[in-house]
Amino acid sequence: MGGTHAHIRTICSVAGPSCIVAFILLSLASRAFFADFDAAFATQLPLTISGDAGCLVAIVVAYAYRNRIKHETAGYLFALSAAGLCISGLAKIGVLRLDSPISLVSGDALSAFFATTCMLLWWRIVLEEHAGTIERHIAAVGFISPVIYIAIGLLPHPASGAFAAVVLPLASCVSFAPFLAYGEHKTKAANETATSSETSTRIPATVALITVLSCIVVSLLTSLFPTSLFYDGPAVGSICLPGTFCAFLCMALAGISLAATKRHALPLGVLYFTGFFLTVVGYLLSPYRPLNGAPLGAAEAGRLIICIFILFVALKVGGKTPSERMRASLKIALMACCTIVACDIAVVALQLTPNFDYSDFVFRTTFSAVGIAALAVLLLGPLPRFEVAFAMKTDADNSQKNSEAPFESPQSISSRRNALIAQFAKMHGLTARETEVLSFIVAGRDVPYIERELVLAKSTVKTHVKHIYAKCGVSSKQDLIDLVQAFEK
């Protein structure tokens, strides 16, 4: 039974955020939420700011009330946010019969606010897992959300927006339900930690520099030319070709990342370089419309990859407990969103300048050169320094734990570990035999050794291991060991 619940939670923790991300993609890179395309084009400048402003307000509110969201209220808050997302999406497509420009801009701002709130609540749930599982969750969401985006975008244009506005928030809300009945002890412990030991989470200067400079360059480059929403070329359903290319590119990169995170940590430099390269090259080539707007889709994919990179950075900076990770994530998100809104205002002011021509070769080449220079500076300076500092900090923390640990006899250590393993096994619903197998796995023993010690067939041992993985919600031996070690701490 525990294994079934673990599988359900794993599926829901990927499906729920994927629905919200797909909603965001449909808002940014499709015409699903724009029944009147001429009105959307006429309000292009306010739409440049409205969505990012809604995100900023949601992050500010979440940071202000970060310690007041308890296990009992999270479900109600998510249900209200999902309902608000549904209503604002319907307002955006004109179903509520409001004045078109007002409904577009206000619906865009409100849908961004509620979508950000939903994602922050999901992020709070995901942060209770260990780092390796969180990275795989992010990669899985990056793969599944473009699939949902394409599937809904292929529907006829008037129906796709209404379908997305109703079904996606509802599906995400249903996916959130299993977490209200499970893990209450985890959430209570996290709440107690957050309220009793609210320490200041300091963001390193290198991380602040990486975040701000990345957001400035990427936001300026992607906001200075029309998004795929306003691409006037061929389209299928409500998705034009640049949006389709962006989705398939994100799926390919997410699949590669998912495979990489199963074996080792994903190199931040590679992720960062890929996002920056796609953004700069797409920006430089988009006015010349090669390959039916493919560079425009590449630029949008690059922007999404940079956002994922910032998530990985926040995960590394955030500390060891979920509350510490959440504080660090909110601080970095606040920093990034303030930078993006400031860039949006600068872009709107620039576009209101007389005789402004974003397709001017000199202008675009100059901005691209600035972007490439920023990429070179970050790759050669702060980013490697941050990765080295993070590795040194991890090693120092491990050394400090080993040096500060009081002396214990081997018998005392063995009995204490057995007691902890027994508690861990009880919490995850393991049988007595599975608990024995677990103790050998945690000790680093392989399947042949467990066969000999417990006098079991190889297939029986493998079946026990499979059941342990399922009940604990992990997919590898290293993940299981990390989970047990986190429980011991």
PDB file of C-alpha atoms in Angstrom, residues 269-468:
ATOM      1  CA  GLY A 269      27.819  25.771 -16.920  1.00  0.00           C
ATOM      2  CA  VAL A 270      26.431  23.588 -19.722  1.00  0.00           C
ATOM      3  CA  LEU A 271      22.840  24.496 -18.856  1.00  0.00           C
ATOM      4  CA  TYR A 272      23.672  28.189 -18.666  1.00  0.00           C
ATOM      5  CA  PHE A 273      25.643  28.245 -21.916  1.00  0.00           C
ATOM      6  CA  THR A 274      22.839  26.447 -23.788  1.00  0.00           C
ATOM      7  CA  GLY A 275      20.166  28.897 -22.617  1.00  0.00           C
ATOM      8  CA  PHE A 276      22.277  31.958 -23.334  1.00  0.00           C
ATOM      9  CA  PHE A 277      23.433  30.704 -26.734  1.00  0.00           C
ATOM     10  CA  LEU A 278      19.889  29.967 -27.914  1.00  0.00           C
ATOM     11  CA  THR A 279      18.646  33.361 -26.715  1.00  0.00           C
ATOM     12  CA  VAL A 280      21.408  35.440 -28.308  1.00  0.00           C
ATOM     13  CA  VAL A 281      21.474  33.565 -31.636  1.00  0.00           C
ATOM     14  CA  GLY A 282      17.673  33.558 -31.852  1.00  0.00           C
ATOM     15  CA  TYR A 283      17.537  37.273 -31.167  1.00  0.00           C
ATOM     16  CA  LEU A 284      20.162  38.036 -33.808  1.00  0.00           C
ATOM     17  CA  LEU A 285      18.535  35.947 -36.562  1.00  0.00           C
ATOM     18  CA  SER A 286      14.810  36.371 -35.883  1.00  0.00           C
ATOM     19  CA  PRO A 287      14.193  39.481 -38.085  1.00  0.00           C
ATOM     20  CA  TYR A 288      15.392  37.591 -41.143  1.00  0.00           C
ATOM     21  CA  ARG A 289      12.764  34.861 -40.562  1.00  0.00           C
ATOM     22  CA  PRO A 290      14.830  31.802 -41.567  1.00  0.00           C
ATOM     23  CA  LEU A 291      13.243  28.348 -41.168  1.00  0.00           C
ATOM     24  CA  ASN A 292       9.747  29.793 -40.585  1.00  0.00           C
ATOM     25  CA  GLY A 293      10.693  31.594 -37.383  1.00  0.00           C
ATOM     26  CA  ALA A 294      12.781  28.830 -35.807  1.00  0.00           C
ATOM     27  CA  PRO A 295      15.261  31.338 -34.253  1.00  0.00           C
ATOM     28  CA  LEU A 296      12.350  33.012 -32.465  1.00  0.00           C
ATOM     29  CA  GLY A 297      11.384  29.662 -30.925  1.00  0.00           C
ATOM     30  CA  ALA A 298      15.038  29.037 -30.003  1.00  0.00           C
ATOM     31  CA  ALA A 299      15.206  32.386 -28.186  1.00  0.00           C
ATOM     32  CA  GLU A 300      12.090  31.580 -26.162  1.00  0.00           C
ATOM     33  CA  ALA A 301      13.461  28.131 -25.325  1.00  0.00           C
ATOM     34  CA  GLY A 302      16.687  29.802 -24.190  1.00  0.00           C
ATOM     35  CA  ARG A 303      14.736  32.082 -21.851  1.00  0.00           C
ATOM     36  CA  LEU A 304      13.009  29.075 -20.268  1.00  0.00           C
ATOM     37  CA  ILE A 305      16.353  27.282 -19.853  1.00  0.00           C
ATOM     38  CA  ILE A 306      17.808  30.307 -18.047  1.00  0.00           C
ATOM     39  CA  CYS A 307      14.811  30.229 -15.669  1.00  0.00           C
ATOM     40  CA  ILE A 308      15.490  26.542 -14.977  1.00  0.00           C
ATOM     41  CA  PHE A 309      19.166  27.371 -14.406  1.00  0.00           C
ATOM     42  CA  ILE A 310      18.145  29.933 -11.763  1.00  0.00           C
ATOM     43  CA  LEU A 311      16.024  27.231 -10.075  1.00  0.00           C
ATOM     44  CA  PHE A 312      19.057  24.932  -9.885  1.00  0.00           C
ATOM     45  CA  VAL A 313      21.165  27.751  -8.429  1.00  0.00           C
ATOM     46  CA  ALA A 314      18.504  28.463  -5.785  1.00  0.00           C
ATOM     47  CA  LEU A 315      18.458  24.765  -4.929  1.00  0.00           C
ATOM     48  CA  LYS A 316      22.215  24.716  -4.354  1.00  0.00           C
ATOM     49  CA  VAL A 317      22.246  27.914  -2.308  1.00  0.00           C
ATOM     50  CA  GLY A 318      19.190  27.118  -0.219  1.00  0.00           C
ATOM     51  CA  GLY A 319      20.657  25.025   2.578  1.00  0.00           C
ATOM     52  CA  LYS A 320      19.547  21.680   3.963  1.00  0.00           C
ATOM     53  CA  THR A 321      16.014  22.122   5.297  1.00  0.00           C
ATOM     54  CA  PRO A 322      12.908  22.822   3.186  1.00  0.00           C
ATOM     55  CA  SER A 323      12.312  26.139   4.976  1.00  0.00           C
ATOM     56  CA  GLU A 324      15.862  27.330   4.243  1.00  0.00           C
ATOM     57  CA  ARG A 325      15.529  26.292   0.606  1.00  0.00           C
ATOM     58  CA  MET A 326      12.193  28.076   0.319  1.00  0.00           C
ATOM     59  CA  ARG A 327      13.585  31.315   1.775  1.00  0.00           C
ATOM     60  CA  ALA A 328      16.542  31.236  -0.616  1.00  0.00           C
ATOM     61  CA  SER A 329      14.270  30.437  -3.578  1.00  0.00           C
ATOM     62  CA  LEU A 330      11.951  33.337  -2.763  1.00  0.00           C
ATOM     63  CA  LYS A 331      14.854  35.771  -2.369  1.00  0.00           C
ATOM     64  CA  ILE A 332      16.384  34.783  -5.699  1.00  0.00           C
ATOM     65  CA  ALA A 333      12.959  34.818  -7.410  1.00  0.00           C
ATOM     66  CA  LEU A 334      12.288  38.285  -5.994  1.00  0.00           C
ATOM     67  CA  MET A 335      15.660  39.500  -7.236  1.00  0.00           C
ATOM     68  CA  ALA A 336      15.085  38.025 -10.711  1.00  0.00           C
ATOM     69  CA  CYS A 337      11.513  39.282 -11.059  1.00  0.00           C
ATOM     70  CA  CYS A 338      12.378  42.844  -9.995  1.00  0.00           C
ATOM     71  CA  THR A 339      15.122  42.857 -12.623  1.00  0.00           C
ATOM     72  CA  ILE A 340      12.772  41.548 -15.324  1.00  0.00           C
ATOM     73  CA  VAL A 341      10.052  44.118 -14.561  1.00  0.00           C
ATOM     74  CA  ALA A 342      12.641  46.921 -14.679  1.00  0.00           C
ATOM     75  CA  CYS A 343      13.819  45.619 -18.067  1.00  0.00           C
ATOM     76  CA  ASP A 344      10.208  45.457 -19.303  1.00  0.00           C
ATOM     77  CA  ILE A 345       9.699  49.112 -18.409  1.00  0.00           C
ATOM     78  CA  ALA A 346      12.942  50.024 -20.198  1.00  0.00           C
ATOM     79  CA  VAL A 347      11.855  48.080 -23.300  1.00  0.00           C
ATOM     80  CA  VAL A 348       8.434  49.778 -23.396  1.00  0.00           C
ATOM     81  CA  ALA A 349      10.110  53.185 -23.085  1.00  0.00           C
ATOM     82  CA  LEU A 350      12.499  52.260 -25.900  1.00  0.00           C
ATOM     83  CA  GLN A 351       9.703  51.049 -28.173  1.00  0.00           C
ATOM     84  CA  LEU A 352       7.811  54.316 -27.636  1.00  0.00           C
ATOM     85  CA  THR A 353      10.842  56.204 -28.928  1.00  0.00           C
ATOM     86  CA  PRO A 354      10.213  57.697 -32.388  1.00  0.00           C
ATOM     87  CA  ASN A 355      11.868  55.927 -35.326  1.00  0.00           C
ATOM     88  CA  PHE A 356      12.712  52.880 -33.204  1.00  0.00           C
ATOM     89  CA  ASP A 357      13.424  49.862 -35.423  1.00  0.00           C
ATOM     90  CA  TYR A 358      14.210  46.610 -33.632  1.00  0.00           C
ATOM     91  CA  SER A 359      15.302  44.958 -36.905  1.00  0.00           C
ATOM     92  CA  ASP A 360      18.122  47.459 -37.503  1.00  0.00           C
ATOM     93  CA  PHE A 361      21.277  45.415 -38.070  1.00  0.00           C
ATOM     94  CA  VAL A 362      23.631  47.659 -36.085  1.00  0.00           C
ATOM     95  CA  PHE A 363      21.242  47.894 -33.156  1.00  0.00           C
ATOM     96  CA  ARG A 364      20.656  44.150 -32.948  1.00  0.00           C
ATOM     97  CA  THR A 365      24.321  43.297 -33.440  1.00  0.00           C
ATOM     98  CA  THR A 366      25.293  45.671 -30.645  1.00  0.00           C
ATOM     99  CA  PHE A 367      22.795  44.121 -28.234  1.00  0.00           C
ATOM    100  CA  SER A 368      23.887  40.604 -29.234  1.00  0.00           C
ATOM    101  CA  ALA A 369      27.526  41.540 -28.650  1.00  0.00           C
ATOM    102  CA  VAL A 370      26.627  42.780 -25.174  1.00  0.00           C
ATOM    103  CA  GLY A 371      24.829  39.490 -24.517  1.00  0.00           C
ATOM    104  CA  ILE A 372      27.797  37.419 -25.678  1.00  0.00           C
ATOM    105  CA  ALA A 373      30.152  39.530 -23.545  1.00  0.00           C
ATOM    106  CA  ALA A 374      27.949  38.970 -20.486  1.00  0.00           C
ATOM    107  CA  LEU A 375      27.927  35.238 -21.201  1.00  0.00           C
ATOM    108  CA  ALA A 376      31.728  35.167 -21.448  1.00  0.00           C
ATOM    109  CA  VAL A 377      32.132  37.139 -18.214  1.00  0.00           C
ATOM    110  CA  LEU A 378      29.820  34.852 -16.253  1.00  0.00           C
ATOM    111  CA  LEU A 379      31.246  31.618 -17.668  1.00  0.00           C
ATOM    112  CA  LEU A 380      34.833  32.680 -16.978  1.00  0.00           C
ATOM    113  CA  GLY A 381      34.266  34.336 -13.614  1.00  0.00           C
ATOM    114  CA  PRO A 382      31.352  34.076 -11.164  1.00  0.00           C
ATOM    115  CA  LEU A 383      29.803  30.815 -12.356  1.00  0.00           C
ATOM    116  CA  PRO A 384      32.889  28.559 -11.970  1.00  0.00           C
ATOM    117  CA  ARG A 385      33.698  30.346  -8.718  1.00  0.00           C
ATOM    118  CA  PHE A 386      30.208  29.635  -7.416  1.00  0.00           C
ATOM    119  CA  GLU A 387      30.402  25.924  -8.326  1.00  0.00           C
ATOM    120  CA  VAL A 388      33.836  25.586  -6.683  1.00  0.00           C
ATOM    121  CA  ALA A 389      32.664  27.454  -3.575  1.00  0.00           C
ATOM    122  CA  PHE A 390      29.576  25.256  -3.329  1.00  0.00           C
ATOM    123  CA  ALA A 391      31.672  22.080  -3.605  1.00  0.00           C
ATOM    124  CA  MET A 392      34.120  23.370  -0.965  1.00  0.00           C
ATOM    125  CA  LYS A 393      31.237  24.292   1.361  1.00  0.00           C
ATOM    126  CA  THR A 394      29.743  20.814   1.009  1.00  0.00           C
ATOM    127  CA  ASP A 395      33.094  19.186   1.809  1.00  0.00           C
ATOM    128  CA  ALA A 396      33.622  21.528   4.766  1.00  0.00           C
ATOM    129  CA  ASP A 397      30.172  20.754   6.177  1.00  0.00           C
ATOM    130  CA  ASN A 398      30.844  17.024   5.909  1.00  0.00           C
ATOM    131  CA  SER A 399      34.252  17.395   7.574  1.00  0.00           C
ATOM    132  CA  GLN A 400      32.776  19.483  10.385  1.00  0.00           C
ATOM    133  CA  LYS A 401      30.097  16.885  11.044  1.00  0.00           C
ATOM    134  CA  ASN A 402      32.707  14.146  11.195  1.00  0.00           C
ATOM    135  CA  SER A 403      34.991  16.142  13.511  1.00  0.00           C
ATOM    136  CA  GLU A 404      32.220  17.248  15.865  1.00  0.00           C
ATOM    137  CA  ALA A 405      30.627  13.827  16.184  1.00  0.00           C
ATOM    138  CA  PRO A 406      31.243  12.328  19.637  1.00  0.00           C
ATOM    139  CA  PHE A 407      33.039   9.010  19.904  1.00  0.00           C
ATOM    140  CA  GLU A 408      30.736   5.994  19.811  1.00  0.00           C
ATOM    141  CA  SER A 409      31.602   2.348  20.010  1.00  0.00           C
ATOM    142  CA  PRO A 410      30.835   0.193  16.945  1.00  0.00           C
ATOM    143  CA  GLN A 411      28.120  -1.600  18.898  1.00  0.00           C
ATOM    144  CA  SER A 412      26.459   1.697  19.861  1.00  0.00           C
ATOM    145  CA  ILE A 413      26.580   2.971  16.282  1.00  0.00           C
ATOM    146  CA  SER A 414      25.121  -0.289  14.974  1.00  0.00           C
ATOM    147  CA  SER A 415      22.241  -0.355  17.443  1.00  0.00           C
ATOM    148  CA  ARG A 416      21.429   3.316  16.873  1.00  0.00           C
ATOM    149  CA  ARG A 417      21.426   2.866  13.081  1.00  0.00           C
ATOM    150  CA  ASN A 418      19.234  -0.237  13.348  1.00  0.00           C
ATOM    151  CA  ALA A 419      16.733   1.718  15.444  1.00  0.00           C
ATOM    152  CA  LEU A 420      16.675   4.551  12.917  1.00  0.00           C
ATOM    153  CA  ILE A 421      16.258   2.131  10.023  1.00  0.00           C
ATOM    154  CA  ALA A 422      13.389   0.482  11.871  1.00  0.00           C
ATOM    155  CA  GLN A 423      11.689   3.867  12.303  1.00  0.00           C
ATOM    156  CA  PHE A 424      12.314   4.709   8.642  1.00  0.00           C
ATOM    157  CA  ALA A 425      10.896   1.356   7.529  1.00  0.00           C
ATOM    158  CA  LYS A 426       7.801   1.775   9.686  1.00  0.00           C
ATOM    159  CA  MET A 427       7.177   5.256   8.292  1.00  0.00           C
ATOM    160  CA  HIS A 428       7.290   3.930   4.714  1.00  0.00           C
ATOM    161  CA  GLY A 429       5.307   0.757   5.379  1.00  0.00           C
ATOM    162  CA  LEU A 430       8.129  -1.774   4.795  1.00  0.00           C
ATOM    163  CA  THR A 431       7.725  -5.395   5.818  1.00  0.00           C
ATOM    164  CA  ALA A 432      10.137  -7.122   8.209  1.00  0.00           C
ATOM    165  CA  ARG A 433      12.031  -8.802   5.344  1.00  0.00           C
ATOM    166  CA  GLU A 434      12.177  -5.556   3.376  1.00  0.00           C
ATOM    167  CA  THR A 435      13.600  -3.851   6.461  1.00  0.00           C
ATOM    168  CA  GLU A 436      16.386  -6.437   6.597  1.00  0.00           C
ATOM    169  CA  VAL A 437      17.167  -5.887   2.920  1.00  0.00           C
ATOM    170  CA  LEU A 438      17.110  -2.126   3.497  1.00  0.00           C
ATOM    171  CA  SER A 439      19.715  -2.377   6.258  1.00  0.00           C
ATOM    172  CA  PHE A 440      22.093  -4.195   3.897  1.00  0.00           C
ATOM    173  CA  ILE A 441      21.495  -1.670   1.092  1.00  0.00           C
ATOM    174  CA  VAL A 442      22.225   1.256   3.408  1.00  0.00           C
ATOM    175  CA  ALA A 443      25.424  -0.502   4.462  1.00  0.00           C
ATOM    176  CA  GLY A 444      26.506  -0.556   0.819  1.00  0.00           C
ATOM    177  CA  ARG A 445      26.014  -4.269   0.175  1.00  0.00           C
ATOM    178  CA  ASP A 446      25.131  -5.594  -3.271  1.00  0.00           C
ATOM    179  CA  VAL A 447      22.517  -8.161  -4.294  1.00  0.00           C
ATOM    180  CA  PRO A 448      24.826 -11.256  -4.229  1.00  0.00           C
ATOM    181  CA  TYR A 449      25.888 -10.422  -0.669  1.00  0.00           C
ATOM    182  CA  ILE A 450      22.262 -10.038   0.455  1.00  0.00           C
ATOM    183  CA  GLU A 451      21.436 -13.383  -1.207  1.00  0.00           C
ATOM    184  CA  ARG A 452      24.117 -15.164   0.817  1.00  0.00           C
ATOM    185  CA  GLU A 453      23.370 -13.477   4.136  1.00  0.00           C
ATOM    186  CA  LEU A 454      19.587 -13.918   4.033  1.00  0.00           C
ATOM    187  CA  VAL A 455      19.640 -17.202   2.076  1.00  0.00           C
ATOM    188  CA  LEU A 456      17.301 -15.909  -0.594  1.00  0.00           C
ATOM    189  CA  ALA A 457      17.062 -16.353  -4.337  1.00  0.00           C
ATOM    190  CA  LYS A 458      18.357 -13.545  -6.526  1.00  0.00           C
ATOM    191  CA  SER A 459      14.900 -12.869  -7.959  1.00  0.00           C
ATOM    192  CA  THR A 460      13.439 -12.632  -4.440  1.00  0.00           C
ATOM    193  CA  VAL A 461      16.048 -10.080  -3.373  1.00  0.00           C
ATOM    194  CA  LYS A 462      15.420  -8.033  -6.509  1.00  0.00           C
ATOM    195  CA  THR A 463      11.670  -8.109  -5.839  1.00  0.00           C
ATOM    196  CA  HIS A 464      12.253  -6.840  -2.286  1.00  0.00           C
ATOM    197  CA  VAL A 465      14.509  -4.066  -3.592  1.00  0.00           C
ATOM    198  CA  LYS A 466      11.894  -3.065  -6.164  1.00  0.00           C
ATOM    199  CA  HIS A 467       9.200  -2.872  -3.476  1.00  0.00           C
ATOM    200  CA  ILE A 468      11.485  -0.796  -1.228  1.00  0.00           C
TER     201      ILE A 468
END
